Coordinates of C-alpha atoms and ligand atoms in Angstrom, one line a residue:
X263 CA -30.2 -6.1 -8.9
X264 CA -30.6 -2.6 -8.1
X265 CA -30.1 -2.1 -3.9
X266 CA -33.6 -0.7 -3.4
X267 CA -32.1 1.1 -0.1
X268 CA -30.3 3.3 -2.4
X269 CA -33.1 6.2 -4.4
X270 CA -33.2 5.6 -7.9
X271 CA -32.8 9.8 -8.4
X272 CA -29.4 11.1 -9.5
X273 CA -30.2 15.0 -9.0
X274 CA -27.6 15.7 -10.5
X275 CA -28.8 14.5 -14.0
X276 CA -31.9 16.7 -13.1
X277 CA -31.3 20.3 -13.2
X278 CA -34.8 21.0 -13.7
X279 CA -35.8 19.7 -10.6
X280 CA -37.6 21.9 -8.1
X281 CA -35.5 20.8 -5.5
X282 CA -32.4 21.6 -7.1
X283 CA -33.4 25.0 -8.1
X284 CA -34.0 25.3 -4.3
X285 CA -30.6 24.5 -3.8
X286 CA -29.7 26.9 -6.1
X287 CA -31.4 29.9 -4.8
X288 CA -30.5 29.0 -1.9
X289 CA -26.9 29.9 -3.0
X290 CA -28.2 33.2 -4.4
X291 CA -29.6 33.9 -1.4
X292 CA -26.6 33.7 0.2
X293 CA -24.5 35.6 -2.2
X294 CA -26.9 38.4 -2.0
X295 CA -27.0 38.9 1.9
X296 CA -23.8 38.5 2.0
X297 CA -23.2 41.4 -0.5
X298 CA -26.1 43.7 1.0
X299 CA -25.9 43.2 4.5
X300 CA -22.5 41.5 5.9
X301 CA -23.8 41.2 9.4
X302 CA -27.4 39.7 8.5
X303 CA -26.6 35.8 9.2
X304 CA -24.0 36.9 12.5
X305 CA -27.1 38.5 13.8
X306 CA -30.1 36.6 13.2
X307 CA -27.8 33.5 14.6
X308 CA -27.6 35.4 18.2
X309 CA -31.2 34.8 18.7
X310 CA -34.6 36.2 17.6
X311 CA -36.7 39.1 18.9
X312 CA -40.3 38.8 16.4
X313 CA -42.8 41.5 17.1
X314 CA -45.6 39.3 15.7
X315 CA -47.1 35.9 15.4
X316 CA -48.7 35.3 12.5
X317 CA -51.0 32.2 11.7
X318 CA -51.9 32.0 8.3
X319 CA -52.8 29.2 5.7
X320 CA -50.2 26.6 4.4
X321 CA -51.3 27.6 0.6
X322 CA -47.8 28.2 -1.6
X323 CA -49.3 31.7 -2.7
X324 CA -49.3 33.5 0.5
X325 CA -45.6 33.7 1.6
X326 CA -46.2 35.7 4.8
X327 CA -42.5 37.3 4.5
X328 CA -42.9 38.4 1.1
X329 CA -46.5 39.8 1.0
X330 CA -45.9 42.1 4.0
X331 CA -42.2 42.7 2.7
X332 CA -40.3 42.0 6.6
X333 CA -37.4 40.6 6.7
X334 CA -36.6 37.4 8.4
X335 CA -36.7 37.6 11.9
X336 CA -39.5 39.7 12.4
X337 CA -42.6 37.2 12.5
X338 CA -42.6 33.9 14.1
X339 CA -45.4 32.0 12.3
X340 CA -47.8 29.1 12.3
X341 CA -49.3 27.8 8.7
X342 CA -52.0 25.1 8.3
X343 CA -54.8 24.3 6.5
X344 CA -57.5 27.5 6.3
X345 CA -55.4 29.0 9.2
X346 CA -57.5 27.2 11.9
X347 CA -56.7 27.9 15.7
X348 CA -58.2 24.4 17.0
X349 CA -58.6 23.9 20.4
X350 CA -57.8 20.5 21.0
X351 CA -54.2 21.4 18.6
X352 CA -51.4 21.5 20.2
X353 CA -49.1 22.5 17.5
X354 CA -50.9 25.8 17.4
X355 CA -51.4 26.2 21.6
X356 CA -46.9 25.3 21.6
X357 CA -47.2 28.0 18.9
X358 CA -49.4 30.6 20.7
X359 CA -47.5 29.7 24.1
X360 CA -43.9 29.8 22.9
X361 CA -44.8 33.3 21.4
X362 CA -46.6 35.0 24.1
X363 CA -44.6 33.8 26.7
X364 CA -41.5 33.4 25.9
X365 CA -41.2 35.4 22.3
X366 CA -43.3 38.7 24.5
X367 CA -44.9 38.9 20.8
X368 CA -46.6 42.5 21.1
X369 CA -49.2 41.3 18.4
X370 CA -51.1 38.1 16.8
X371 CA -51.9 38.2 13.5
X372 CA -54.6 35.2 12.3
X373 CA -54.1 35.6 8.3
X374 CA -57.0 34.3 5.8
X375 CA -57.2 34.6 1.9
X376 CA -59.9 34.8 -0.6
X377 CA -59.9 31.6 -2.8
X378 CA -58.3 29.5 0.4
X379 CA -58.8 25.6 -1.3
X380 CA -59.3 24.7 2.6
X381 CA -62.7 26.5 2.8
X382 CA -64.2 25.7 -0.4
X383 CA -64.0 22.5 0.2
X384 CA -65.5 22.8 3.9
X385 CA -68.8 23.7 1.7
X386 CA -68.9 20.5 -0.1
X387 CA -70.4 17.3 0.6
X388 CA -67.7 15.3 -0.8
X389 CA -65.8 13.2 1.2
X390 CA -62.0 13.6 1.1
X391 CA -60.7 11.3 3.7
X392 CA -58.6 12.2 6.8
X393 CA -58.9 16.1 6.4
X394 CA -62.9 16.4 6.9
X395 CA -62.1 16.2 10.6
X396 CA -59.7 19.0 9.7
X397 CA -62.3 20.8 7.6
X398 CA -64.8 19.8 9.6
X399 CA -64.1 22.9 12.2
X400 CA -64.8 25.1 9.2
X401 CA -67.9 24.0 9.1
X402 CA -68.4 24.6 12.5
X403 CA -67.8 28.1 11.3
X404 CA -70.1 28.1 8.7
X405 CA -73.2 26.8 11.3
X406 CA -72.6 29.3 13.5
X407 CA -73.3 31.7 10.8
X408 CA -75.6 30.2 8.4
X409 CA -78.2 32.7 8.2
X410 CA -76.1 35.5 6.9
X411 CA -74.1 32.9 4.3
X412 CA -77.2 30.7 3.2
X413 CA -78.5 35.0 2.3
X414 CA -75.4 35.1 -0.4
X415 CA -76.7 33.7 -3.6
X416 CA -73.2 33.9 -5.7
X417 CA -71.1 30.8 -4.8
X418 CA -68.0 32.8 -4.9
X419 CA -69.4 35.9 -2.6
X420 CA -70.6 33.2 0.3
X421 CA -67.0 31.5 0.2
X422 CA -65.6 34.6 0.1
X423 CA -67.6 35.7 3.3
X424 CA -66.9 32.7 5.0
X425 CA -63.3 33.2 4.7
X426 CA -63.5 36.3 6.6
X427 CA -66.0 34.7 9.3
X428 CA -63.1 31.9 9.7
X429 CA -60.9 34.3 10.4
X430 CA -62.9 36.3 12.7
X431 CA -63.6 33.3 14.1
X432 CA -60.1 32.2 14.6
X433 CA -59.1 35.4 16.0
X434 CA -61.7 34.4 19.2
X435 CA -60.0 31.3 19.2
X436 CA -57.1 32.6 19.6
X437 CA -58.3 35.3 22.6
X438 CA -60.4 32.0 24.4
X439 CA -56.6 30.2 25.3
X440 CA -55.8 30.9 28.9
X441 CA -52.6 31.7 27.7
X442 CA -53.8 35.0 26.2
X443 CA -56.2 36.1 28.7
X444 CA -53.4 36.0 31.2
X445 CA -50.9 37.7 29.3
X446 CA -53.5 40.1 28.6
X447 CA -53.8 40.8 32.3
X448 CA -49.9 40.7 33.3
X449 CA -48.7 42.7 30.8
X450 CA -51.8 44.1 28.2
X451 CA -50.5 42.3 25.1
X452 CA -51.0 40.9 22.7
X453 CA -53.4 42.3 20.5
X454 CA -54.7 40.2 18.1
X455 CA -55.6 41.1 14.5
X456 CA -58.0 39.2 11.6
X457 CA -56.6 40.1 7.8
X458 CA -57.5 38.2 4.7
X459 CA -55.4 38.7 1.8
X460 CA -56.2 39.1 -1.9
X461 CA -54.9 36.5 -4.1
X462 CA -55.7 38.9 -7.3
X463 CA -54.2 42.2 -6.3
X464 CA -52.0 41.2 -3.1
X465 CA -53.7 43.1 -0.6
X466 CA -54.0 42.6 2.9
X467 CA -57.7 43.7 4.5
X468 CA -58.1 44.5 7.8
X469 CA -61.1 43.1 9.4
X470 CA -61.3 45.0 12.1
X471 CA -61.7 43.2 14.7
X472 CA -58.6 43.6 17.0
X473 CA -59.6 42.4 20.1
X474 CA -57.1 43.3 23.1
X475 CA -59.1 42.2 26.4
X476 CA -61.5 39.8 28.0
X477 CA -64.4 42.5 27.6
X478 CA -64.2 41.7 23.9
X479 CA -65.1 38.0 24.9
X480 CA -68.5 36.5 25.2
X481 CA -68.9 35.4 29.2
X482 CA -68.6 32.0 28.6
X483 CA -65.6 32.0 27.6
X484 CA -63.6 34.7 30.2
X485 CA -61.2 32.9 33.0
X486 CA -61.0 34.2 36.3
X487 CA -57.5 35.4 35.4
X488 CA -57.4 36.9 38.7
X489 CA -58.1 33.7 40.8
X490 CA -56.3 31.6 38.5
X491 CA -53.1 33.7 38.2
X492 CA -50.3 31.5 40.1
X493 CA -52.2 28.5 40.0
X494 CA -52.3 27.9 36.5
X495 CA -50.3 28.1 33.2
Ligands
CO228 CO1 -55.3 28.4 2.1

C-alpha cells in the first residue's frame, strides 16, 4: 500500500510540468543576470528602495515588471482580484503603510486592465461563492456611477468603462487612508495615479486622476491631519 504522506508526483519524470519549466527558467535567469550584471544579486540583497507602490490585478497577463520594463527593486507590488483597495483589508492597508512610511515611495499607482474577469463578473447576477463578497465592492462602484454606465448600450464598452471607474474609485480609496493624508502633510508625497492596461495593445492609459492632496478629496473623507498628527498613526 502506498504511503499517503508521500507525493505520487515524480517531477523528474514529468518534464512538461509548468513548475519544472519555472525552475529551469530560474536557472537561466540567474545565468543571464550573472553575465549581464555581475553585481545584480549582491546589490539587491542589500535592500530595496522602490520609488512606487503598484496596486494591480492578479491577472496572469498583467506582469508588472514586464509591462513597465522596470528592473527588480523599482516597484513594491500588491496585487489582488480587480486591483481593489478595500478599507477593511489589512493586506492592502499594510502594503500602503509599509510603502509610504518605511520605503518612502514617491508614487502609488493603481492599475486596472481591460477584459478584467473580476470586473466582468461583478456585472453578472450569477452566484460564484466566496468571491461574491469581494466582487460586491465593484458592484458598489457600479452603483455610484449607475447613471453613466447604464447609458452605455454595448456591454463590452460598459465593462471597459467600469474598469476605468473602478480604478478611479480605488485611487480615492488610497487617498482616504490616514496613512496617505498624513504623508501628504508631512512630506508632500505620495502622488497617487490611476492607470489602465490594454491587453490588446500592451499600452498603459493614464486616467489622469493624479491626486496629491486633501483638497482633491470630498470633505467627509478629509482628516484633520494637523490636529491628529502625533496622536494617531
Ligand atoms: Co483583472
